[in-house]
Amino acid sequence: MTYRVCFVCTGNICRSPMAESVFRARVADAGLDSVVEVDSAGTGGWHEGEDADPRTLSVLGEYGYVLAHAARVFEPSWFARRDLVIALDTGHLKALRRLAPSPRDAAKVRLLRSYDPGAGDDLDVPDPYYGGREGFEECLEMVERAGAGLLAAVREELEGRTP
């Protein structure tokens, strides 16, 4: 049985594709890529069909991550095929929970940085789109720090499933 995780930000060209790429690498390194699927989407369709922002691709490449990407919009029907929907900030969290067809689906939505024990009270990953490269590097650092905790949570979920 496949476990599915979808990362969601605003336009699906910066934060969520970065999180998708990093988490997919963690899943592969853990040997779970045959049972965990990772994708991403946005809350809006402004960039639908476009590749990730060039700064996202540059930072990912510099740190050894790969990404094949086309931006898309998260659809309410996707909740049925996702085990976790990971929001990159509280605005996305609220939008996704409003979009959820049921309370059970709304409960699948979590903030990425809630998986980082060192995150403190501010669980938003700031949007780097209107800034420079340093914002993308900061975004990557936040995504990487939350990745270990998210991977541990997914492992726990997988262990609790019956074959």
PDB file of N, CA, C and O in Angstrom, residues 1-5 27 31-38 80-83 104 108 154-163:
ATOM      1  N   MET A   1       0.842  -1.175   0.000  1.00  0.00           N
ATOM      2  CA  MET A   1       0.000   0.000   0.000  1.00  0.00           C
ATOM      3  C   MET A   1       0.890   1.241   0.000  1.00  0.00           C
ATOM      4  O   MET A   1       1.767   1.393   0.839  1.00  0.00           O
ATOM      5  N   THR A   2       0.690   2.134  -0.926  1.00  0.00           N
ATOM      6  CA  THR A   2       1.506   3.330  -1.094  1.00  0.00           C
ATOM      7  C   THR A   2       1.038   4.444  -0.164  1.00  0.00           C
ATOM      8  O   THR A   2      -0.153   4.669  -0.001  1.00  0.00           O
ATOM      9  N   TYR A   3       1.999   5.139   0.414  1.00  0.00           N
ATOM     10  CA  TYR A   3       1.741   6.300   1.273  1.00  0.00           C
ATOM     11  C   TYR A   3       2.043   7.534   0.429  1.00  0.00           C
ATOM     12  O   TYR A   3       3.121   7.646  -0.159  1.00  0.00           O
ATOM     13  N   ARG A   4       1.108   8.468   0.375  1.00  0.00           N
ATOM     14  CA  ARG A   4       1.251   9.622  -0.518  1.00  0.00           C
ATOM     15  C   ARG A   4       1.301  10.931   0.258  1.00  0.00           C
ATOM     16  O   ARG A   4       0.432  11.189   1.090  1.00  0.00           O
ATOM     17  N   VAL A   5       2.319  11.750  -0.071  1.00  0.00           N
ATOM     18  CA  VAL A   5       2.531  13.043   0.571  1.00  0.00           C
ATOM     19  C   VAL A   5       2.547  14.116  -0.514  1.00  0.00           C
ATOM     20  O   VAL A   5       3.251  13.980  -1.516  1.00  0.00           O
ATOM     21  N   VAL A  27      13.313  10.174   1.217  1.00  0.00           N
ATOM     22  CA  VAL A  27      12.565   8.911   1.083  1.00  0.00           C
ATOM     23  C   VAL A  27      13.421   7.877   0.350  1.00  0.00           C
ATOM     24  O   VAL A  27      13.510   6.718   0.767  1.00  0.00           O
ATOM     25  N   GLY A  31      15.295   4.209   1.567  1.00  0.00           N
ATOM     26  CA  GLY A  31      14.854   2.974   0.931  1.00  0.00           C
ATOM     27  C   GLY A  31      13.346   2.805   0.917  1.00  0.00           C
ATOM     28  O   GLY A  31      12.840   1.692   0.784  1.00  0.00           O
ATOM     29  N   LEU A  32      12.624   3.926   1.001  1.00  0.00           N
ATOM     30  CA  LEU A  32      11.161   3.866   1.055  1.00  0.00           C
ATOM     31  C   LEU A  32      10.482   4.321  -0.243  1.00  0.00           C
ATOM     32  O   LEU A  32       9.262   4.429  -0.291  1.00  0.00           O
ATOM     33  N   ASP A  33      11.285   4.577  -1.275  1.00  0.00           N
ATOM     34  CA  ASP A  33      10.706   5.121  -2.502  1.00  0.00           C
ATOM     35  C   ASP A  33       9.760   4.159  -3.214  1.00  0.00           C
ATOM     36  O   ASP A  33       8.970   4.584  -4.053  1.00  0.00           O
ATOM     37  N   SER A  34       9.766   2.889  -2.850  1.00  0.00           N
ATOM     38  CA  SER A  34       8.802   1.956  -3.460  1.00  0.00           C
ATOM     39  C   SER A  34       7.443   1.994  -2.755  1.00  0.00           C
ATOM     40  O   SER A  34       6.456   1.499  -3.295  1.00  0.00           O
ATOM     41  N   VAL A  35       7.384   2.629  -1.580  1.00  0.00           N
ATOM     42  CA  VAL A  35       6.116   2.678  -0.828  1.00  0.00           C
ATOM     43  C   VAL A  35       5.659   4.087  -0.490  1.00  0.00           C
ATOM     44  O   VAL A  35       4.574   4.274   0.049  1.00  0.00           O
ATOM     45  N   VAL A  36       6.473   5.104  -0.791  1.00  0.00           N
ATOM     46  CA  VAL A  36       6.097   6.489  -0.515  1.00  0.00           C
ATOM     47  C   VAL A  36       6.184   7.293  -1.807  1.00  0.00           C
ATOM     48  O   VAL A  36       7.218   7.307  -2.468  1.00  0.00           O
ATOM     49  N   GLU A  37       5.085   7.949  -2.164  1.00  0.00           N
ATOM     50  CA  GLU A  37       5.053   8.844  -3.324  1.00  0.00           C
ATOM     51  C   GLU A  37       5.006  10.280  -2.832  1.00  0.00           C
ATOM     52  O   GLU A  37       4.318  10.594  -1.861  1.00  0.00           O
ATOM     53  N   VAL A  38       5.739  11.151  -3.520  1.00  0.00           N
ATOM     54  CA  VAL A  38       5.846  12.549  -3.130  1.00  0.00           C
ATOM     55  C   VAL A  38       5.535  13.424  -4.335  1.00  0.00           C
ATOM     56  O   VAL A  38       6.048  13.195  -5.432  1.00  0.00           O
ATOM     57  N   ALA A  80      -8.595  12.390  -1.369  1.00  0.00           N
ATOM     58  CA  ALA A  80      -8.908  10.961  -1.297  1.00  0.00           C
ATOM     59  C   ALA A  80      -7.679  10.087  -1.550  1.00  0.00           C
ATOM     60  O   ALA A  80      -7.619   8.961  -1.058  1.00  0.00           O
ATOM     61  N   ARG A  81      -6.706  10.616  -2.307  1.00  0.00           N
ATOM     62  CA  ARG A  81      -5.519   9.817  -2.641  1.00  0.00           C
ATOM     63  C   ARG A  81      -4.246  10.312  -1.965  1.00  0.00           C
ATOM     64  O   ARG A  81      -3.150   9.951  -2.361  1.00  0.00           O
ATOM     65  N   ARG A  82      -4.376  11.152  -0.944  1.00  0.00           N
ATOM     66  CA  ARG A  82      -3.213  11.645  -0.208  1.00  0.00           C
ATOM     67  C   ARG A  82      -3.366  11.281   1.262  1.00  0.00           C
ATOM     68  O   ARG A  82      -4.442  11.416   1.841  1.00  0.00           O
ATOM     69  N   ASP A  83      -2.264  10.835   1.852  1.00  0.00           N
ATOM     70  CA  ASP A  83      -2.263  10.520   3.276  1.00  0.00           C
ATOM     71  C   ASP A  83      -1.890  11.741   4.106  1.00  0.00           C
ATOM     72  O   ASP A  83      -2.379  11.917   5.215  1.00  0.00           O
ATOM     73  N   ARG A 104     -12.196  14.579   8.104  1.00  0.00           N
ATOM     74  CA  ARG A 104     -11.108  13.591   8.002  1.00  0.00           C
ATOM     75  C   ARG A 104     -10.031  14.073   7.026  1.00  0.00           C
ATOM     76  O   ARG A 104      -8.836  13.933   7.274  1.00  0.00           O
ATOM     77  N   LYS A 108      -5.732  15.757   7.513  1.00  0.00           N
ATOM     78  CA  LYS A 108      -4.525  15.336   6.793  1.00  0.00           C
ATOM     79  C   LYS A 108      -3.562  16.494   6.555  1.00  0.00           C
ATOM     80  O   LYS A 108      -2.414  16.280   6.186  1.00  0.00           O
ATOM     81  N   VAL A 154       6.258   9.627   8.827  1.00  0.00           N
ATOM     82  CA  VAL A 154       5.792   8.761   7.743  1.00  0.00           C
ATOM     83  C   VAL A 154       6.173   7.310   8.036  1.00  0.00           C
ATOM     84  O   VAL A 154       5.348   6.399   7.852  1.00  0.00           O
ATOM     85  N   ARG A 155       7.378   7.082   8.510  1.00  0.00           N
ATOM     86  CA  ARG A 155       7.794   5.710   8.897  1.00  0.00           C
ATOM     87  C   ARG A 155       6.839   5.131   9.935  1.00  0.00           C
ATOM     88  O   ARG A 155       6.444   3.972   9.849  1.00  0.00           O
ATOM     89  N   GLU A 156       6.500   5.940  10.930  1.00  0.00           N
ATOM     90  CA  GLU A 156       5.597   5.495  11.988  1.00  0.00           C
ATOM     91  C   GLU A 156       4.232   5.116  11.406  1.00  0.00           C
ATOM     92  O   GLU A 156       3.639   4.109  11.776  1.00  0.00           O
ATOM     93  N   GLU A 157       3.745   5.933  10.501  1.00  0.00           N
ATOM     94  CA  GLU A 157       2.467   5.637   9.828  1.00  0.00           C
ATOM     95  C   GLU A 157       2.552   4.332   9.037  1.00  0.00           C
ATOM     96  O   GLU A 157       1.642   3.519   9.064  1.00  0.00           O
ATOM     97  N   LEU A 158       3.657   4.163   8.326  1.00  0.00           N
ATOM     98  CA  LEU A 158       3.836   2.947   7.534  1.00  0.00           C
ATOM     99  C   LEU A 158       3.890   1.701   8.417  1.00  0.00           C
ATOM    100  O   LEU A 158       3.331   0.665   8.067  1.00  0.00           O
ATOM    101  N   GLU A 159       4.564   1.812   9.547  1.00  0.00           N
ATOM    102  CA  GLU A 159       4.659   0.676  10.469  1.00  0.00           C
ATOM    103  C   GLU A 159       3.307   0.303  11.056  1.00  0.00           C
ATOM    104  O   GLU A 159       3.058  -0.843  11.396  1.00  0.00           O
ATOM    105  N   GLY A 160       2.422   1.294  11.171  1.00  0.00           N
ATOM    106  CA  GLY A 160       1.096   1.049  11.731  1.00  0.00           C
ATOM    107  C   GLY A 160       0.102   0.464  10.745  1.00  0.00           C
ATOM    108  O   GLY A 160      -1.002   0.055  11.135  1.00  0.00           O
ATOM    109  N   ARG A 161       0.490   0.388   9.498  1.00  0.00           N
ATOM    110  CA  ARG A 161      -0.409  -0.165   8.471  1.00  0.00           C
ATOM    111  C   ARG A 161      -0.239  -1.682   8.375  1.00  0.00           C
ATOM    112  O   ARG A 161       0.857  -2.202   8.512  1.00  0.00           O
ATOM    113  N   THR A 162      -1.328  -2.343   8.103  1.00  0.00           N
ATOM    114  CA  THR A 162      -1.243  -3.786   7.879  1.00  0.00           C
ATOM    115  C   THR A 162      -0.960  -4.045   6.407  1.00  0.00           C
ATOM    116  O   THR A 162      -1.460  -3.332   5.545  1.00  0.00           O
ATOM    117  N   PRO A 163      -0.135  -5.058   6.106  1.00  0.00           N
ATOM    118  CA  PRO A 163       0.225  -5.316   4.701  1.00  0.00           C
ATOM    119  C   PRO A 163      -0.951  -5.779   3.870  1.00  0.00           C
ATOM    120  O   PRO A 163      -1.917  -6.240   4.320  1.00  0.00           O
TER     121      PRO A 163
END
